[in-house]
Coordinates of C-alpha atoms and ligand atoms in Angstrom, one line a residue:
X224 CA 67.5 64.8 74.0
X225 CA 69.7 64.4 76.2
X226 CA 69.2 62.4 79.3
X227 CA 70.5 62.0 82.3
X228 CA 70.3 59.0 84.8
X229 CA 70.0 60.4 88.3
X230 CA 69.9 58.4 91.5
X231 CA 68.1 59.4 94.2
X232 CA 69.0 59.2 97.6
X233 CA 67.3 60.9 100.1
X234 CA 68.6 58.9 103.2
X235 CA 67.1 59.9 107.1
X236 CA 66.0 62.6 108.3
X237 CA 65.6 66.0 106.4
X238 CA 67.5 64.7 103.6
X239 CA 64.1 63.0 103.1
X240 CA 63.0 67.2 102.4
X241 CA 65.6 68.4 100.4
X242 CA 66.5 66.0 97.7
X243 CA 62.7 66.1 96.6
X244 CA 63.6 70.0 96.9
X245 CA 66.9 69.4 94.2
X246 CA 64.5 66.8 91.7
X247 CA 62.1 69.9 91.7
X248 CA 64.4 72.3 91.1
X249 CA 66.8 70.2 88.5
X250 CA 63.5 69.0 86.4
X251 CA 62.1 73.0 86.1
X252 CA 65.8 73.9 84.9
X253 CA 65.9 71.0 82.2
X254 CA 62.2 71.6 81.5
X255 CA 63.2 75.5 81.0
X256 CA 66.4 75.0 78.8
X257 CA 64.6 72.2 76.9
X258 CA 68.4 70.5 76.2
X259 CA 68.3 68.1 78.3
X260 CA 65.8 66.3 80.9
X261 CA 66.8 63.9 83.8
X262 CA 65.3 60.5 84.6
X263 CA 65.1 59.8 88.6
X264 CA 65.2 56.5 90.1
X265 CA 64.8 56.8 94.1
X266 CA 66.1 54.5 96.5
X267 CA 64.6 54.3 99.9
X268 CA 67.8 53.4 102.0
X269 CA 68.6 54.5 105.3
X270 CA 67.4 54.2 108.9
X271 CA 64.0 52.8 108.1
X272 CA 65.2 50.7 105.6
X273 CA 67.5 49.3 108.2
X274 CA 64.5 48.6 110.6
X275 CA 63.1 46.6 108.3
X276 CA 66.2 44.6 107.1
X277 CA 68.6 45.3 109.3
X278 CA 71.1 46.9 106.8
X279 CA 71.5 50.3 105.5
X280 CA 70.7 49.3 102.1
X281 CA 71.0 45.9 99.8
X282 CA 74.3 44.3 99.8
X283 CA 74.5 44.5 96.0
X284 CA 72.8 48.0 95.9
X285 CA 75.6 49.3 94.3
X286 CA 74.9 47.5 90.9
X287 CA 71.6 49.8 91.1
X288 CA 73.6 52.8 90.9
X289 CA 76.0 51.3 88.7
X290 CA 74.6 52.8 85.1
X291 CA 73.4 55.8 86.4
X292 CA 75.2 59.5 85.5
X293 CA 74.9 60.6 88.7
X294 CA 73.7 60.0 92.2
X295 CA 72.0 63.1 94.3
X296 CA 72.6 62.1 98.1
X297 CA 70.4 63.2 100.9
X298 CA 71.9 62.6 104.6
X299 CA 72.3 59.0 107.0
X300 CA 71.9 59.5 110.5
X301 CA 69.6 58.5 113.0
X302 CA 69.2 58.7 116.4
X303 CA 68.8 55.2 117.1
X304 CA 71.2 53.3 115.3
X305 CA 75.0 54.0 116.0
X306 CA 76.0 56.5 113.6
X307 CA 79.0 54.0 112.7
X308 CA 76.8 51.7 111.1
X309 CA 74.6 54.6 109.5
X310 CA 77.6 56.1 107.8
X311 CA 79.4 52.7 107.0
X312 CA 76.3 51.2 105.8
X313 CA 75.5 53.6 103.2
X314 CA 77.6 56.5 102.7
X315 CA 81.0 55.0 102.9
X316 CA 79.5 52.0 101.2
X317 CA 79.1 54.2 97.9
X318 CA 81.6 56.5 97.9
X319 CA 84.5 53.5 98.6
X320 CA 82.5 51.0 96.1
X321 CA 82.9 53.3 93.4
X322 CA 86.5 54.4 94.3
X323 CA 85.2 58.6 94.9
X324 CA 88.3 59.4 96.0
X325 CA 88.3 63.2 95.9
X326 CA 85.5 64.9 98.3
X327 CA 85.1 68.9 97.0
X328 CA 83.5 71.3 99.2
X329 CA 83.1 74.8 97.8
X330 CA 82.4 77.5 100.2
X331 CA 81.6 81.2 99.9
X332 CA 79.6 83.9 101.6
X333 CA 76.4 84.0 99.2
X334 CA 74.8 87.4 99.1
X335 CA 72.3 88.5 101.6
X336 CA 74.1 85.4 104.2
X337 CA 75.4 87.5 107.4
X338 CA 78.3 85.2 107.9
X339 CA 79.7 85.4 111.7
X340 CA 83.5 86.9 110.9
X341 CA 83.2 90.4 111.6
X342 CA 86.2 91.4 109.3
X343 CA 85.5 89.3 106.6
X344 CA 84.3 90.6 103.5
X345 CA 82.2 88.3 100.9
X346 CA 85.3 88.5 98.7
X347 CA 87.9 87.1 101.1
X348 CA 86.3 83.9 101.6
X349 CA 86.2 81.7 98.2
X350 CA 87.4 78.0 99.1
X351 CA 87.4 74.8 98.0
X352 CA 88.2 72.4 100.2
X353 CA 89.3 69.0 98.6
X354 CA 89.0 66.0 100.7
X355 CA 91.2 62.7 100.4
X356 CA 87.5 60.3 100.6
X357 CA 88.6 56.9 100.1
X358 CA 91.7 56.3 102.7
X359 CA 93.3 57.7 105.4
X360 CA 91.6 57.8 108.8
X361 CA 88.6 56.4 107.5
X362 CA 89.9 53.3 105.6
X363 CA 88.4 50.9 108.9
X364 CA 91.7 49.2 109.4
X365 CA 91.4 48.5 112.9
X366 CA 89.8 46.6 115.7
X367 CA 89.2 46.1 119.5
X368 CA 90.1 43.4 122.1
X369 CA 89.5 42.0 125.5
X370 CA 86.1 44.4 124.7
X371 CA 84.8 45.4 128.4
X372 CA 87.8 44.1 130.2
X373 CA 89.9 46.8 132.0
X374 CA 92.7 45.5 129.4
X375 CA 90.6 46.3 126.3
X376 CA 92.7 47.9 123.3
X377 CA 90.8 49.4 120.7
X378 CA 92.9 50.8 117.2
X379 CA 91.7 52.9 114.4
X380 CA 95.0 52.8 111.4
X381 CA 94.9 55.5 109.3
X382 CA 95.9 54.1 105.8
X383 CA 97.6 56.5 103.3
X384 CA 99.1 54.7 100.4
X385 CA 101.4 56.4 97.6
X386 CA 98.8 55.9 94.7
X387 CA 96.0 57.3 97.1
X388 CA 98.5 60.6 98.0
X389 CA 99.9 60.8 94.6
X390 CA 96.0 60.8 92.8
X391 CA 94.5 63.5 95.3
X392 CA 97.3 65.8 95.3
X393 CA 97.2 65.8 91.1
X394 CA 93.4 66.5 91.7
X395 CA 94.0 69.5 93.9
X396 CA 96.6 71.1 92.3
X397 CA 94.9 70.6 88.6
X398 CA 91.7 72.1 90.5
X399 CA 94.1 74.8 92.2
X400 CA 94.8 75.5 88.5
X401 CA 91.8 76.3 87.1
X402 CA 90.9 78.7 89.6
X403 CA 91.7 82.2 89.0
X404 CA 94.4 82.6 91.8
X405 CA 96.0 79.4 91.3
X406 CA 97.0 78.7 94.9
X407 CA 96.9 75.7 96.9
X408 CA 97.4 75.1 100.8
X409 CA 98.7 71.3 101.4
X410 CA 97.4 70.4 105.2
X411 CA 99.2 68.1 107.3
X412 CA 100.1 67.0 110.6
X413 CA 104.2 66.4 109.7
X414 CA 105.3 67.2 113.2
X415 CA 103.5 64.8 115.3
X416 CA 102.0 62.3 112.5
X417 CA 105.8 61.8 111.4
X418 CA 105.0 58.7 108.6
X419 CA 102.1 59.1 106.7
X420 CA 102.2 62.9 106.9
X421 CA 105.5 63.2 106.2
X422 CA 105.3 61.2 102.8
X423 CA 102.0 63.7 102.3
X424 CA 104.7 66.4 102.3
X425 CA 107.1 65.1 100.0
X426 CA 104.5 63.7 97.7
X427 CA 102.8 67.5 97.8
X428 CA 106.8 68.6 96.7
X429 CA 106.7 66.0 93.9
X430 CA 103.4 66.5 92.3
X431 CA 104.2 70.0 92.4
X432 CA 106.7 70.1 90.0
X433 CA 103.8 68.7 87.1
X434 CA 102.3 72.2 88.3
X435 CA 104.8 74.9 88.0
X436 CA 102.3 77.9 87.5
X437 CA 100.7 76.6 90.8
X438 CA 101.7 78.7 93.9
X439 CA 101.4 76.4 97.1
X440 CA 102.5 76.0 100.7
X441 CA 101.9 74.0 103.4
X442 CA 100.3 74.3 106.8
X443 CA 99.8 72.4 109.9
X444 CA 95.8 71.6 110.4
X445 CA 95.8 73.6 113.9
X446 CA 97.3 76.4 112.2
X447 CA 95.2 75.9 109.8
X448 CA 91.8 76.7 111.9
X449 CA 93.1 79.8 113.3
X450 CA 94.6 81.0 109.2
X451 CA 90.6 80.1 108.3
X452 CA 89.4 82.7 111.2
X453 CA 92.4 85.0 111.1
X454 CA 93.3 85.7 107.7
X455 CA 90.4 83.7 105.2
X456 CA 91.8 85.7 102.1
X457 CA 95.1 83.9 102.0
X458 CA 93.4 80.2 101.1
X459 CA 92.1 79.3 98.1
X460 CA 92.3 76.0 97.1
X461 CA 92.9 73.2 100.1
X462 CA 93.8 70.0 99.9
X463 CA 93.7 67.6 103.4
X464 CA 93.5 63.9 104.7
X465 CA 89.8 62.6 104.9
X466 CA 89.8 63.7 108.6
X467 CA 91.4 66.4 108.6
X468 CA 89.4 68.4 105.6
X469 CA 86.2 66.7 107.2
X470 CA 86.4 69.0 110.0
X471 CA 88.1 71.8 108.3
X472 CA 85.3 71.7 106.0
X473 CA 82.3 71.7 108.6
X474 CA 84.6 75.2 110.1
X475 CA 84.2 76.6 107.0
X476 CA 80.6 76.0 106.2
X477 CA 79.8 77.9 109.5
X478 CA 82.5 80.7 108.7
X479 CA 80.3 81.1 105.1
X480 CA 77.3 81.3 107.8
X481 CA 75.2 78.2 107.9
X482 CA 75.6 74.2 107.6
X483 CA 72.3 74.5 105.4
X484 CA 73.8 76.2 102.6
X485 CA 76.9 74.3 101.8
X486 CA 77.5 71.3 98.9
X487 CA 79.6 69.1 98.1
X488 CA 80.6 66.4 95.4
X489 CA 82.1 62.6 96.0
X490 CA 83.9 62.5 92.7
X491 CA 85.7 59.9 90.8
X492 CA 87.5 62.0 88.5
X493 CA 88.7 59.1 85.8
X494 CA 84.5 58.8 85.9
X495 CA 85.1 55.1 85.8
X496 CA 81.7 55.4 88.2
X497 CA 78.8 57.7 88.9
X498 CA 79.7 60.6 90.9
X499 CA 77.5 61.7 94.6
X500 CA 76.2 65.3 95.1
X501 CA 75.1 65.8 98.6
X502 CA 74.7 69.2 101.6
X503 CA 77.3 68.4 103.8
X504 CA 74.7 69.0 106.4
X505 CA 73.7 65.9 108.5
X506 CA 69.7 64.5 108.6
X507 CA 68.9 67.1 111.7
X508 CA 66.5 65.6 113.4
X509 CA 65.6 68.5 115.5
X510 CA 63.7 69.7 112.6
X511 CA 62.9 67.0 110.4
X512 CA 59.1 67.0 109.1
X513 CA 58.8 70.1 110.1
X514 CA 59.2 71.7 106.4
X515 CA 62.1 74.0 107.8
X516 CA 64.9 73.0 106.1
X517 CA 67.3 74.7 104.1
X518 CA 67.7 72.9 100.8
X519 CA 70.2 75.5 99.3
X520 CA 73.1 73.3 100.4
X521 CA 71.0 70.8 98.5
X522 CA 70.3 73.4 95.3
X523 CA 74.6 74.0 95.3
X524 CA 75.2 70.3 95.3
X525 CA 72.6 70.1 92.2
X526 CA 74.8 72.9 90.5
X527 CA 77.9 70.8 91.0
X528 CA 76.6 67.7 89.9
X529 CA 75.2 70.1 86.7
X530 CA 78.8 70.7 86.4
X531 CA 80.0 67.4 86.7
X532 CA 77.7 66.4 83.8
X533 CA 79.1 68.9 81.3
X534 CA 75.7 71.2 81.4
X535 CA 78.0 74.3 82.6
X536 CA 75.3 76.8 81.5
X537 CA 72.6 75.5 83.2
X538 CA 74.8 75.1 86.4
X539 CA 75.9 79.0 86.3
X540 CA 72.3 79.8 85.7
X541 CA 71.2 77.8 88.7
X542 CA 74.0 79.6 90.9
X543 CA 72.7 82.5 89.7
X544 CA 69.2 81.9 90.8
X545 CA 70.7 80.3 94.4
X546 CA 72.3 83.8 95.0
X547 CA 68.9 85.6 94.2
X548 CA 67.6 84.1 96.2
X549 CA 70.1 84.2 99.5
X550 CA 70.1 87.9 98.7
X551 CA 66.7 88.5 100.2
X552 CA 66.3 87.7 104.0
X553 CA 62.4 86.7 103.3
X554 CA 63.5 83.6 102.2
X555 CA 65.8 82.8 104.6
X556 CA 65.1 79.6 106.2
X557 CA 65.5 79.1 110.3
X558 CA 69.1 78.0 110.2
X559 CA 69.6 81.6 108.8
X560 CA 67.8 83.1 111.2
X561 CA 64.6 84.0 108.7
X562 CA 61.6 81.9 108.6
X563 CA 60.8 80.6 105.2
X564 CA 60.0 76.7 104.7
X565 CA 61.8 74.5 102.5
X566 CA 58.8 75.1 99.9
X567 CA 59.0 78.5 99.9
X568 CA 62.5 78.6 99.0
X569 CA 62.1 76.1 96.5
X570 CA 58.8 77.2 94.7
X571 CA 61.3 80.8 94.2
X572 CA 64.0 78.8 92.9
X573 CA 61.7 77.1 90.5
X574 CA 60.2 80.7 89.6
X575 CA 63.4 82.6 89.2
X576 CA 64.1 80.0 87.0
X577 CA 61.1 80.3 85.1
X578 CA 62.2 84.2 85.0
X579 CA 59.3 85.1 86.8
Ligands
ATP34 P1 73.9 63.9 111.1 O1 74.0 62.8 112.9 O2 73.2 63.0 110.8 O3 75.4 64.1 111.2 P2 73.1 66.1 113.2 O4 71.9 67.0 113.3 O5 74.1 65.8 114.3 O6 73.1 65.0 112.1 P3 73.6 68.6 111.1 O7 72.4 68.1 110.5 O8 74.7 68.0 110.5 O9 74.0 67.4 112.3 O10 73.5 69.7 111.9 C1 73.9 70.4 113.0 C2 72.4 71.1 113.3 O11 72.2 72.4 112.1 C3 70.9 70.7 113.2 O12 70.6 70.0 113.9 C4 69.9 72.0 112.5 O13 69.6 72.0 113.3 C5 70.8 72.8 112.1 N1 71.0 72.2 110.4 C6 71.5 71.4 109.7 N2 71.5 71.6 108.5 C7 70.1 72.1 108.0 C8 69.6 72.6 107.0 N3 69.8 72.1 106.1 N4 68.2 73.7 107.7 C9 68.5 74.3 108.2 N5 69.0 73.7 109.3 C10 70.1 72.8 109.8

């Protein structure tokens, strides 16, 4: 029987609650289907590890993940540790170390979810946002001089390479082609950012020629926020820079009803390294340890992981179960206006996997 080796990194806050829930759902699914199994290895990296060791994960930690088929990640964030340390020391170290250059974020209004847009029907909002995940504004290039003096200068330089933009554009056009509407919106800010963003626009034109069957258009990022609210049905697949897509996908998650539902995959499309799947929410310290976290974002991330592993039937089954659970308001957690606990949602998912 095929065994998938999965690294589990719960990280901080509610990551420690939702990742075990994800493992339980995956295990239940594997047992039910009986055609593959999972071998999980857990890593205690994150804020607590930082307090003990002064780093978020071991310097050479990537070597422990290298032979895994995929990584299931929770969140990184700690109220007592600066955000740039938690982000760069763990999540970005893995994304960049494994060149997971395509961050894929599907958004839909799942059954039973009361989304905030009054005039938006569930069928009007079915998007996938592709975020460039290896460079751009998150390249880490910049510095500070004269710290603390009136003359202090700080720079963050966005790095956009032709290779980086071509590969994410090709990935996004390919993803758009694989979806029924074959429709891609390329988001930039080429009116104000007149160097790199103009190169993005040029590369979009160039790569579009490889995908003549994909319809595509361009939008400035500020206009895109308004379009997402006012004309959601005009959007299908979206590609944008690391920072722009980061912002747009939080908006997308909110428009779909809750941050607690949205999933993401950090993908190495060439499959040289393991890809990493995680809910898009953060560590949510306000509710941690109370058993109130919504595990649906993690379950949906598990669906993406199963698709990446080539287990499409298992992915479809888990997604069907997730939708049947969100359709029941008694199984809504607090972020959705309900009172269900993480454990209740997880056990409902497992029961339905088992056909109960
Ligand atoms: P971080 O600093 O790690 O990004 P954060 O707490 O600032 O984390 P998020 O965790 O992304 O930000 O979410 C903001 C708020 O949304 C949380 O404080 C929490 O109240 C709510 N929330 C997010 N995810 C969930 C979830 N899975 N279940 C329930 N509520 C959630």
